[in-house]
Each structure stands twice: as C-alpha cells, then as structure tokens.
Amino acid sequence: MEYLIVIAALAAVALIIGGIMLLRPRLTRTRPPVERPAERTGGATAVDEAEAGAPTLERAPPTEVPAPRPTVEIEKPPPGAGRLVRLRARLARSQNTFGKTLLGLLSRDTLDEDAWEEIEDTLITADMGTAVARQVTEDLRTRVQVLGTRSPEEVRGLLKEELIKQIGPDLDRSLHTDAHGDRPAVLMVVGVNGTGKTTTCGKLGRVLVGDGDTVLLGAADTFRAAAADQLETWGARVGAQVVRKDEGADPASVAFDAVKQGIDTKVNVVIIDTAGRLHTKTGLMDELGKVKRVVEKQATVDEVLLVLDATTGQNGMQQARVFAEVVNVTGVVLTKLDGTAKGGIVVQVQRELGVPVKLVGLGEGPDDLAPFEPEAFVDAILGD
Ligand SMILES: Nc1nc2c(ncn2[C@@H]2O[C@H](COP(=O)(O)OP(=O)(O)OP(=O)(O)O)[C@@H](O)[C@H]2O)c(=O)[nH]1
Ligand SMILES: [Mg+2]
C-alpha cells in the first residue's frame, strides 16, 4: 500500500515538472521585444545579421557613418560701392611715380619744350597710347599758357581734369545684373589664359553677394578640373552654388546646366567662367559663340566681361582685340593694376575696344576687385 502511495506521488511530481517544461517556451515568446539600437535607427546592422546567422559572405557592407561635415563659415563680403576709394593705397603704390613725375614736371619754374616732351613721354610710358599722350600734352600746354600762374593746386586740378576727360566720366560703367522676372541675369567672363578670369568670377560673386544678390557660378572652363575646383572654393566661401562637370566636358552644356539651375533655384545672377587657352580664332569663336547661344535658349546674356591683365601692355591689347572680334564684349575688367605703374592702359583699352572698363583688380585678396570710378582712380594716381 505504502509502495502505491510513493509511486503515485512520484508520478504526480513527474507530471508537474513535465507541465512546467512544456509551458516555458510559450512564456518566453510572449515576453515584450527588447528595443535594440539598430531598430531605433531603422536599419539592420552587420551585428544583427551575424546574430541571425547570416553567412559572412552575404553580409551587407557596414552602414557608413557620415564623417562630421567641416563647418564652412559663410563670409559676408563688403558691398561694391566705395571699394576703389578703400583700395586706393594699392593704386597709389604702383601708380605713384607716374603721378608724381607729371606733377613735378608741371610745377617747374619754366616749362620749356624739353619739359613738355618729358610730360608726353611720361604719359606714353604709362601705356596711355601715343595719340592720347600727345592730345593730353597739347591740351595742358594751352591751359597752362592761358592760366599764367601755376600753383601746385592749380597744376593738380588741371591734370586731374585732363585725365578724367580722357578716361570718360560719362561712360556707362554699371554692371547689368538685374534679374529678368524669374530669370537670372547672366554674365560671361572671357579672356586670354592667366589674365584672372576665374579669380574675377569669384571676386565678382563676392561683390554681388555683398550687395545682397544671390549668385551661381558656372565652371565652363573644362580644360582643367582645377579650374572648377578653384571656382568651387570661391563659391563655398560665400555660399554660392557652383555648377561643374568632368574635365573635358562640353563647356556649352555646363553653361546650359548652370543657367537652368539658376532659374530653378531662383538666383539673381549667374556668372559663367570660360577657358582662355584656345589657339585658333575659329576655335575660340565656335566655343564662345556656342556657350552664348546655349545660354540664350533660357535667358539673356547681360554682360560679356573681357578680362585683361594690365601688366601685359601691347601684347595684351593684341589678344584682347581677337576676343572683341568674336564676342560682343560689354565691359572690360582690368586686373593686376596693383602690380603696374601703367594706369594709362585704362584709356588705351577703352579707345581700342570701344568698351568701358567696368571693374578693376587690385590684388590677390578676395575683396580686391572694385567697380571702376574715374575720379577715385585719378585721385589715387595723383596722390593728395
Ligand atoms: N596681383 C594681382 N593678381 C591677380 C589679380 N587678379 C588675378 N590675379 C592672379 O592672377 C593669377 C591667374 O588668375 P586666374 O583667375 O587663375 O586666371 P585665369 O584667367 O582664370 O587663368 P586660366 O584659367 O588659366 O585661363 C592668379 O594667381 C591670381 O591670383 C589682381 O588684380 N592682382
Ligand atoms: Mg581660369
């Protein structure tokens, strides 16, 4: 009897243990899911897949953790107005000899034939061109004779008037950068290689941003990838978009995309940098003409700015003429005026090309580009 009770008790214990074993998996499954980091960010990680027993070879590449972006400080450049006055020291440094020599000669006690010849030579040395130099000398001579006395102030005043007259105070030097409704103004920058085109695009973008415009830069110089990189650096500093393509791409297609993106993103001004190293006039004509035509499918070309290096003198003029023949230049940008005493080139360039100097480059700094103002220019040349 006792045996029977023990067997029954053992059977009961076995039943209870068996029941518990059967129930356990069910209890485990109903546990609430534990949230894992990968689930929070919404993607399976390599660790998840390894846990799930995925074969190593089929494992997806680890999700790339984006490197923290370097914070580019967007600069706020100064406006264009008054820049030439602010940068006059640059001009004064390089042009000083020209102005000082002229003032010294004109202040001599006796102005004989030799003195007038020297005055004419000084003007020619400053790249004013022989015809203009003769004209200025003759005009001054007549006025000095009429005046009789010559105080330093009077001499300075006469010379200043004469130089401003030659530079042309009434020429329209404004940059046409007003958008046309929902279409941006488009500026093309052309010129021989090395004159400062890309630098000018970057600096001009800054002037416009400083004046409150929104700007897009188009890298249509596709000869070198470095040219587009250069433009990108300029753009990034002022938060301007840059449209570029691979090296060797069709410049016209870059220009087209730049204008399209300019329209889509509603910028005010699109500036297009072009290549300068074309060896034949036909090649140049074809390329610049095509860039212009393509832009005109979507917008108007408001300015074609010819960039000229002031230090290259007659050589530069020769090349400039070729550009003026193939595109309708609307304004000249005279760069590197900080590195030459030949300020007279302003007069010569305008005469030869029949186009006003609209901007001048006065150094390699980002804000060393100024709208050209004849009076401030002459003041800087003559000193106080
Ligand atoms: N001193 C001085 N240097 C300048 C000025 N403008 C441009 N430069 C320098 O001239 C050099 C050539 O300038 P870029 O803008 O690369 O000339 P680019 O016409 O675009 O040249 P390519 O693309 O090779 O045809 C650079 O070293 C500029 O810093 C200026 O006004 N003054
Ligand atoms: Mg360039």
Tab-separated table of C-alpha atoms and ligand atoms in Angstrom:
chain	number	residue	atom	x	y	z
A	1	MET	CA	0.000	0.000	0.000
A	2	GLU	CA	2.811	2.333	1.017
A	3	TYR	CA	4.540	1.459	-2.252
A	4	LEU	CA	1.449	2.544	-4.205
A	5	ILE	CA	1.377	5.945	-2.397
A	6	VAL	CA	5.083	6.584	-3.189
A	7	ILE	CA	4.611	5.670	-6.888
A	8	ALA	CA	1.550	7.926	-7.131
A	9	ALA	CA	3.472	10.809	-5.503
A	10	LEU	CA	6.432	10.312	-7.918
A	11	ALA	CA	4.056	10.261	-10.898
A	12	ALA	CA	2.406	13.469	-9.687
A	13	VAL	CA	5.826	15.211	-9.351
A	14	ALA	CA	6.831	13.998	-12.847
A	15	LEU	CA	3.589	15.347	-14.279
A	16	ILE	CA	4.077	18.751	-12.648
A	17	ILE	CA	7.715	19.023	-13.914
A	18	GLY	CA	6.654	17.916	-17.422
A	19	GLY	CA	3.900	20.533	-17.479
A	20	ILE	CA	6.291	23.278	-16.446
A	21	MET	CA	8.783	22.241	-19.200
A	22	LEU	CA	6.026	22.374	-21.821
A	23	LEU	CA	4.813	25.776	-20.746
A	24	ARG	CA	8.269	27.508	-20.612
A	25	PRO	CA	8.853	28.257	-24.328
A	26	ARG	CA	5.427	29.887	-24.556
A	27	LEU	CA	6.185	32.154	-21.640
A	28	THR	CA	9.499	33.171	-23.233
A	29	ARG	CA	7.855	34.010	-26.608
A	30	THR	CA	5.295	36.313	-25.086
A	31	ARG	CA	7.966	38.453	-23.479
A	32	PRO	CA	7.833	42.038	-24.865
A	33	PRO	CA	10.502	42.702	-27.538
A	34	VAL	CA	13.619	44.431	-26.366
A	35	GLU	CA	14.409	47.507	-28.421
A	36	ARG	CA	17.878	47.420	-29.948
A	37	PRO	CA	19.881	50.393	-31.217
A	38	ALA	CA	19.643	49.243	-34.843
A	39	GLU	CA	15.861	49.105	-34.611
A	40	ARG	CA	15.798	52.644	-33.293
A	41	THR	CA	17.722	53.954	-36.327
A	42	GLY	CA	15.621	51.864	-38.680
A	43	GLY	CA	18.193	49.579	-40.288
A	44	ALA	CA	19.731	46.154	-39.787
A	45	THR	CA	23.353	46.242	-38.806
A	46	ALA	CA	26.046	43.714	-39.523
A	47	VAL	CA	25.792	42.704	-35.896
A	48	ASP	CA	22.071	41.876	-36.335
A	49	GLU	CA	22.787	39.771	-39.356
A	50	ALA	CA	25.546	37.899	-37.603
A	51	GLU	CA	23.172	37.209	-34.765
A	52	ALA	CA	20.572	35.971	-37.191
A	53	GLY	CA	23.131	33.577	-38.551
A	54	ALA	CA	23.562	35.215	-41.962
A	55	PRO	CA	26.506	33.756	-43.858
A	56	THR	CA	29.511	36.023	-43.598
A	57	LEU	CA	29.963	36.330	-47.413
A	58	GLU	CA	26.471	37.692	-47.949
A	59	ARG	CA	26.746	40.205	-45.177
A	60	ALA	CA	25.814	43.721	-46.279
A	61	PRO	CA	28.599	46.279	-46.009
A	62	PRO	CA	28.515	48.116	-42.729
A	63	THR	CA	26.391	51.243	-42.848
A	64	GLU	CA	28.702	54.187	-43.473
A	65	VAL	CA	28.749	56.649	-40.665
A	66	PRO	CA	28.955	60.049	-42.325
A	67	ALA	CA	32.052	61.969	-41.309
A	68	PRO	CA	31.162	65.155	-39.481
A	69	ARG	CA	30.993	67.938	-42.084
A	70	PRO	CA	33.552	70.665	-41.639
A	71	THR	CA	31.542	73.737	-40.866
A	72	VAL	CA	32.251	76.207	-43.652
A	73	GLU	CA	31.916	79.670	-42.338
A	74	ILE	CA	29.885	81.669	-44.854
A	75	GLU	CA	31.503	85.048	-45.201
A	76	LYS	CA	29.721	88.348	-45.615
A	77	PRO	CA	31.796	90.339	-48.117
A	78	PRO	CA	31.720	94.132	-48.177
A	79	PRO	CA	29.493	95.831	-50.788
A	80	GLY	CA	30.889	97.082	-54.095
A	81	ALA	CA	30.319	100.796	-53.555
A	82	GLY	CA	33.344	102.750	-52.393
A	83	ARG	CA	35.773	99.878	-52.835
A	84	LEU	CA	38.095	101.812	-55.130
A	85	VAL	CA	38.472	104.524	-52.509
A	86	ARG	CA	39.187	101.873	-49.876
A	87	LEU	CA	41.750	100.220	-52.149
A	88	ARG	CA	43.382	103.427	-53.316
A	89	ALA	CA	46.583	102.669	-51.426
A	90	ARG	CA	47.114	99.746	-53.838
A	91	LEU	CA	46.875	102.079	-56.799
A	92	ALA	CA	48.836	104.845	-55.179
A	93	ARG	CA	51.713	102.425	-54.522
A	94	SER	CA	52.047	101.332	-58.109
A	95	GLN	CA	50.988	104.477	-59.928
A	96	ASN	CA	52.725	106.958	-57.715
A	97	THR	CA	55.754	107.526	-59.921
A	98	PHE	CA	53.518	108.347	-62.866
A	99	GLY	CA	51.501	110.973	-60.970
A	100	LYS	CA	54.456	112.379	-59.052
A	101	THR	CA	56.585	112.721	-62.196
A	102	LEU	CA	53.846	114.560	-64.040
A	103	LEU	CA	53.112	116.887	-61.142
A	104	GLY	CA	56.817	117.576	-60.679
A	105	LEU	CA	57.292	118.432	-64.339
A	106	LEU	CA	54.249	120.673	-64.491
A	107	SER	CA	55.372	122.567	-61.398
A	108	ARG	CA	58.737	123.568	-62.845
A	109	ASP	CA	59.509	127.279	-62.906
A	110	THR	CA	59.955	127.288	-66.639
A	111	LEU	CA	58.091	124.905	-68.881
A	112	ASP	CA	60.235	124.722	-71.991
A	113	GLU	CA	59.968	122.415	-74.985
A	114	ASP	CA	62.007	119.715	-73.252
A	115	ALA	CA	59.692	119.772	-70.251
A	116	TRP	CA	56.621	119.278	-72.462
A	117	GLU	CA	58.331	116.446	-74.265
A	118	GLU	CA	59.081	114.807	-70.962
A	119	ILE	CA	55.451	115.151	-69.965
A	120	GLU	CA	54.373	113.471	-73.188
A	121	ASP	CA	56.914	110.677	-72.687
A	122	THR	CA	55.694	110.054	-69.152
A	123	LEU	CA	52.159	109.617	-70.437
A	124	ILE	CA	53.349	107.224	-73.136
A	125	THR	CA	55.365	105.214	-70.587
A	126	ALA	CA	52.180	104.790	-68.591
A	127	ASP	CA	50.632	102.986	-71.590
A	128	MET	CA	48.230	105.751	-72.443
A	129	GLY	CA	48.935	105.401	-76.154
A	130	THR	CA	50.864	107.916	-78.254
A	131	ALA	CA	47.903	109.735	-79.778
A	132	VAL	CA	46.234	110.274	-76.422
A	133	ALA	CA	49.526	111.303	-74.807
A	134	ARG	CA	50.020	113.975	-77.462
A	135	GLN	CA	46.437	115.192	-77.062
A	136	VAL	CA	46.722	115.477	-73.289
A	137	THR	CA	50.051	117.305	-73.537
A	138	GLU	CA	48.698	119.821	-76.028
A	139	ASP	CA	45.576	120.481	-74.005
A	140	LEU	CA	47.607	121.014	-70.844
A	141	ARG	CA	50.011	123.315	-72.639
A	142	THR	CA	47.224	125.545	-73.872
A	143	ARG	CA	45.551	125.717	-70.473
A	144	VAL	CA	48.793	126.450	-68.630
A	145	GLN	CA	49.516	129.318	-71.064
A	146	VAL	CA	46.026	130.754	-70.551
A	147	LEU	CA	46.287	130.370	-66.780
A	148	GLY	CA	49.574	132.275	-66.426
A	149	THR	CA	50.368	131.339	-62.837
A	150	ARG	CA	50.680	127.747	-61.704
A	151	SER	CA	50.265	126.916	-58.048
A	152	PRO	CA	50.608	123.226	-57.109
A	153	GLU	CA	46.850	123.031	-56.529
A	154	GLU	CA	46.128	124.519	-59.929
A	155	VAL	CA	48.515	122.139	-61.663
A	156	ARG	CA	46.968	119.180	-59.887
A	157	GLY	CA	43.475	120.365	-60.774
A	158	LEU	CA	44.360	120.781	-64.443
A	159	LEU	CA	45.965	117.383	-64.710
A	160	LYS	CA	43.105	115.712	-62.880
A	161	GLU	CA	40.524	117.239	-65.219
A	162	GLU	CA	42.542	116.272	-68.256
A	163	LEU	CA	42.986	112.646	-67.170
A	164	ILE	CA	39.328	112.236	-66.182
A	165	LYS	CA	38.317	113.639	-69.571
A	166	GLN	CA	40.430	111.016	-71.333
A	167	ILE	CA	39.057	108.191	-69.174
A	168	GLY	CA	35.498	109.264	-69.942
A	169	PRO	CA	33.484	110.238	-66.866
A	170	ASP	CA	30.182	109.758	-68.676
A	171	LEU	CA	30.615	106.213	-69.945
A	172	ASP	CA	28.054	103.745	-68.580
A	173	ARG	CA	30.088	101.547	-66.284
A	174	SER	CA	27.179	99.945	-64.477
A	175	LEU	CA	27.056	96.161	-64.411
A	176	HIS	CA	23.778	94.806	-65.733
A	177	THR	CA	22.933	92.327	-63.026
A	178	ASP	CA	19.190	92.801	-62.622
A	179	ALA	CA	17.203	89.593	-62.988
A	180	HIS	CA	14.507	89.438	-65.682
A	181	GLY	CA	11.369	88.332	-63.868
A	182	ASP	CA	12.001	84.740	-62.861
A	183	ARG	CA	15.179	84.533	-64.951
A	184	PRO	CA	18.586	85.443	-63.588
A	185	ALA	CA	20.942	87.924	-65.194
A	186	VAL	CA	23.775	86.044	-66.921
A	187	LEU	CA	27.355	87.295	-67.036
A	188	MET	CA	30.014	85.624	-69.172
A	189	VAL	CA	33.662	86.127	-68.274
A	190	VAL	CA	36.131	85.737	-71.172
A	191	GLY	CA	39.785	86.426	-71.868
A	192	VAL	CA	43.251	85.058	-72.522
A	193	ASN	CA	44.541	82.456	-70.081
A	194	GLY	CA	46.167	83.686	-66.923
A	195	THR	CA	44.625	87.136	-67.034
A	196	GLY	CA	42.489	86.495	-63.948
A	197	LYS	CA	39.132	85.234	-65.270
A	198	THR	CA	38.411	82.641	-62.588
A	199	THR	CA	39.628	84.945	-59.837
A	200	THR	CA	37.398	87.667	-61.247
A	201	CYS	CA	34.362	85.326	-61.291
A	202	GLY	CA	34.989	84.528	-57.624
A	203	LYS	CA	35.635	88.112	-56.590
A	204	LEU	CA	32.670	89.394	-58.583
A	205	GLY	CA	30.441	86.785	-56.956
A	206	ARG	CA	31.546	88.215	-53.618
A	207	VAL	CA	30.833	91.800	-54.687
A	208	LEU	CA	27.321	90.775	-55.716
A	209	VAL	CA	26.686	88.756	-52.560
A	210	GLY	CA	27.947	91.758	-50.597
A	211	ASP	CA	25.360	93.846	-52.440
A	212	GLY	CA	22.600	91.419	-51.453
A	213	ASP	CA	22.315	89.295	-54.616
A	214	THR	CA	22.155	85.520	-54.821
A	215	VAL	CA	24.770	84.113	-57.161
A	216	LEU	CA	25.518	80.878	-59.042
A	217	LEU	CA	28.898	80.195	-60.623
A	218	GLY	CA	29.181	78.056	-63.770
A	219	ALA	CA	32.542	76.373	-64.434
A	220	ALA	CA	32.533	76.335	-68.248
A	221	ASP	CA	36.330	76.161	-68.339
A	222	THR	CA	36.516	72.402	-68.628
A	223	PHE	CA	40.142	72.206	-69.748
A	224	ARG	CA	41.351	71.534	-66.233
A	225	ALA	CA	39.477	70.100	-63.273
A	226	ALA	CA	41.496	72.532	-61.170
A	227	ALA	CA	39.605	75.447	-62.718
A	228	ALA	CA	36.300	74.078	-61.406
A	229	ASP	CA	37.880	73.327	-58.020
A	230	GLN	CA	39.124	76.914	-57.886
A	231	LEU	CA	35.613	78.205	-58.584
A	232	GLU	CA	34.102	75.841	-56.018
A	233	THR	CA	36.365	77.219	-53.339
A	234	TRP	CA	35.276	80.753	-54.177
A	235	GLY	CA	31.615	79.754	-54.177
A	236	ALA	CA	31.773	77.880	-50.867
A	237	ARG	CA	33.134	80.901	-49.052
A	238	VAL	CA	30.063	82.998	-49.798
A	239	GLY	CA	27.524	80.187	-50.014
A	240	ALA	CA	27.135	80.461	-53.807
A	241	GLN	CA	26.169	77.342	-55.788
A	242	VAL	CA	28.663	76.086	-58.364
A	243	VAL	CA	27.749	74.037	-61.433
A	244	ARG	CA	30.567	71.935	-62.830
A	245	LYS	CA	31.179	68.829	-64.921
A	246	ASP	CA	34.045	66.491	-65.559
A	247	GLU	CA	37.233	67.677	-67.183
A	248	GLY	CA	36.816	67.789	-70.953
A	249	ALA	CA	33.017	68.133	-70.854
A	250	ASP	CA	31.314	70.416	-73.358
A	251	PRO	CA	31.587	73.985	-71.962
A	252	ALA	CA	28.226	74.875	-73.519
A	253	SER	CA	26.484	72.072	-71.635
A	254	VAL	CA	27.940	73.366	-68.355
A	255	ALA	CA	26.653	76.840	-69.209
A	256	PHE	CA	23.222	75.405	-70.058
A	257	ASP	CA	23.003	73.487	-66.774
A	258	ALA	CA	24.242	76.492	-64.815
A	259	VAL	CA	21.511	78.729	-66.200
A	260	LYS	CA	18.898	76.006	-65.705
A	261	GLN	CA	19.886	75.520	-62.078
A	262	GLY	CA	19.985	79.298	-61.677
A	263	ILE	CA	16.378	79.501	-62.887
A	264	ASP	CA	15.249	76.511	-60.787
A	265	THR	CA	16.821	77.821	-57.608
A	266	LYS	CA	15.799	81.415	-58.336
A	267	VAL	CA	19.178	83.105	-58.052
A	268	ASN	CA	19.590	86.701	-59.270
A	269	VAL	CA	22.857	86.332	-61.137
A	270	VAL	CA	24.671	83.507	-62.949
A	271	ILE	CA	28.372	84.077	-63.649
A	272	ILE	CA	29.999	81.815	-66.240
A	273	ASP	CA	33.771	81.271	-66.262
A	274	THR	CA	35.225	80.275	-69.638
A	275	ALA	CA	38.525	78.893	-70.911
A	276	GLY	CA	41.141	81.184	-72.397
A	277	ARG	CA	43.525	78.755	-73.971
A	278	LEU	CA	42.223	78.379	-77.487
A	279	HIS	CA	44.838	78.566	-80.119
A	280	THR	CA	42.844	79.450	-83.170
A	281	LYS	CA	40.403	82.261	-83.644
A	282	THR	CA	37.900	79.877	-85.229
A	283	GLY	CA	38.054	77.530	-82.256
A	284	LEU	CA	37.537	80.422	-79.906
A	285	MET	CA	34.671	81.820	-81.930
A	286	ASP	CA	32.994	78.414	-82.084
A	287	GLU	CA	33.288	77.753	-78.378
A	288	LEU	CA	32.320	81.170	-77.025
A	289	GLY	CA	29.585	81.536	-79.624
A	290	LYS	CA	28.142	78.156	-78.654
A	291	VAL	CA	28.241	78.951	-74.928
A	292	LYS	CA	26.398	82.201	-75.608
A	293	ARG	CA	23.778	80.632	-77.878
A	294	VAL	CA	23.077	77.896	-75.381
A	295	VAL	CA	22.617	80.405	-72.552
A	296	GLU	CA	20.225	82.343	-74.760
A	297	LYS	CA	17.928	79.332	-75.016
A	298	GLN	CA	16.861	80.023	-71.452
A	299	ALA	CA	17.963	83.551	-70.547
A	300	THR	CA	19.713	86.668	-71.819
A	301	VAL	CA	23.449	87.247	-71.709
A	302	ASP	CA	23.519	90.600	-69.928
A	303	GLU	CA	27.269	91.104	-69.835
A	304	VAL	CA	30.282	89.678	-71.614
A	305	LEU	CA	33.203	90.820	-69.494
A	306	LEU	CA	36.636	90.729	-71.087
A	307	VAL	CA	39.387	90.239	-68.515
A	308	LEU	CA	42.676	91.962	-69.348
A	309	ASP	CA	45.945	91.815	-67.455
A	310	ALA	CA	47.118	95.437	-67.061
A	311	THR	CA	50.746	94.358	-66.826
A	312	THR	CA	50.907	92.877	-70.333
A	313	GLY	CA	50.673	96.177	-72.239
A	314	GLN	CA	50.615	95.994	-76.040
A	315	ASN	CA	50.730	92.191	-76.090
A	316	GLY	CA	47.569	92.020	-74.043
A	317	MET	CA	45.881	94.538	-76.314
A	318	GLN	CA	46.550	92.401	-79.355
A	319	GLN	CA	44.892	89.373	-77.775
A	320	ALA	CA	42.061	91.487	-76.439
A	321	ARG	CA	41.198	92.584	-79.935
A	322	VAL	CA	40.677	88.969	-81.011
A	323	PHE	CA	38.179	88.427	-78.203
A	324	ALA	CA	36.383	91.647	-79.009
A	325	GLU	CA	36.043	90.434	-82.594
A	326	VAL	CA	34.483	87.107	-81.725
A	327	VAL	CA	32.131	88.108	-78.910
A	328	ASN	CA	30.206	91.255	-78.242
A	329	VAL	CA	32.174	92.494	-75.224
A	330	THR	CA	30.135	94.794	-72.972
A	331	GLY	CA	32.759	95.664	-70.394
A	332	VAL	CA	36.429	95.267	-69.512
A	333	VAL	CA	37.855	94.017	-66.235
A	334	LEU	CA	41.386	95.333	-65.874
A	335	THR	CA	43.262	93.086	-63.451
A	336	LYS	CA	46.633	93.371	-61.695
A	337	LEU	CA	46.567	97.167	-61.624
A	338	ASP	CA	48.258	96.797	-58.256
A	339	GLY	CA	51.353	95.466	-59.975
A	340	THR	CA	51.980	98.078	-62.641
A	341	ALA	CA	52.616	101.784	-62.975
A	342	LYS	CA	50.876	101.755	-66.328
A	343	GLY	CA	47.488	103.098	-65.339
A	344	GLY	CA	47.196	104.789	-68.716
A	345	ILE	CA	46.169	101.396	-70.117
A	346	VAL	CA	42.603	102.214	-68.990
A	347	VAL	CA	42.423	104.956	-71.608
A	348	GLN	CA	44.016	102.866	-74.348
A	349	VAL	CA	41.857	99.818	-73.765
A	350	GLN	CA	38.650	101.806	-73.912
A	351	ARG	CA	39.728	103.619	-77.077
A	352	GLU	CA	40.822	100.489	-78.890
A	353	LEU	CA	37.914	98.296	-77.917
A	354	GLY	CA	35.222	100.927	-77.627
A	355	VAL	CA	34.099	99.346	-74.348
A	356	PRO	CA	34.248	100.876	-70.850
A	357	VAL	CA	36.406	99.485	-68.061
A	358	LYS	CA	33.806	98.411	-65.520
A	359	LEU	CA	35.891	96.695	-62.865
A	360	VAL	CA	39.490	96.759	-61.741
A	361	GLY	CA	41.534	94.087	-59.959
A	362	LEU	CA	43.847	95.486	-57.321
A	363	GLY	CA	45.352	92.427	-55.672
A	364	GLU	CA	45.053	88.731	-54.975
A	365	GLY	CA	42.839	89.125	-51.916
A	366	PRO	CA	39.185	88.028	-52.162
A	367	ASP	CA	37.843	91.564	-51.941
A	368	ASP	CA	40.443	93.207	-54.161
A	369	LEU	CA	38.043	93.845	-57.049
A	370	ALA	CA	36.360	97.214	-57.345
A	371	PRO	CA	33.856	98.928	-59.613
A	372	PHE	CA	35.862	101.416	-61.662
A	373	GLU	CA	35.362	105.082	-60.833
A	374	PRO	CA	37.389	107.560	-62.946
A	375	GLU	CA	37.644	110.262	-60.303
A	376	ALA	CA	38.756	107.998	-57.469
A	377	PHE	CA	41.220	106.368	-59.890
A	378	VAL	CA	42.813	109.664	-60.917
A	379	ASP	CA	42.892	110.857	-57.296
A	380	ALA	CA	44.772	107.729	-56.327
A	381	ILE	CA	47.261	108.211	-59.164
A	382	LEU	CA	47.950	111.849	-58.326
A	383	GLY	CA	48.049	111.418	-54.562
A	384	ASP	CA	46.926	114.122	-52.151
B	1	LIG	N1	48.221	90.976	-58.123
B	1	LIG	C1	47.083	90.553	-58.683
B	1	LIG	N2	46.966	89.275	-59.067
B	1	LIG	C2	45.808	88.888	-59.644
B	1	LIG	C3	44.728	89.777	-59.855
B	1	LIG	N3	43.722	89.085	-60.464
B	1	LIG	C4	44.157	87.819	-60.609
B	1	LIG	N4	45.415	87.684	-60.123
B	1	LIG	C5	46.252	86.477	-60.104
B	1	LIG	O1	46.473	86.012	-61.422
B	1	LIG	C6	46.645	84.605	-61.437
B	1	LIG	C7	45.760	83.964	-62.506
B	1	LIG	O2	44.418	84.125	-62.155
B	1	LIG	P1	43.247	83.163	-62.682
B	1	LIG	O3	41.997	83.743	-62.184
B	1	LIG	O4	43.539	81.752	-62.400
B	1	LIG	O5	43.388	83.427	-64.243
B	1	LIG	P2	42.540	82.753	-65.425
B	1	LIG	O6	42.379	83.793	-66.479
B	1	LIG	O7	41.314	82.139	-64.899
B	1	LIG	O8	43.567	81.647	-65.913
B	1	LIG	P3	43.249	80.350	-66.816
B	1	LIG	O9	42.070	79.670	-66.227
B	1	LIG	O10	44.499	79.562	-66.712
B	1	LIG	O11	42.993	80.842	-68.194
B	1	LIG	C8	46.300	84.141	-60.026
B	1	LIG	O12	47.494	83.916	-59.331
B	1	LIG	C9	45.559	85.306	-59.416
B	1	LIG	O13	45.687	85.402	-58.028
B	1	LIG	C10	44.904	91.156	-59.444
B	1	LIG	O14	44.052	92.017	-59.608
B	1	LIG	N5	46.099	91.476	-58.864
B	2	MG	MG	40.586	80.208	-65.029
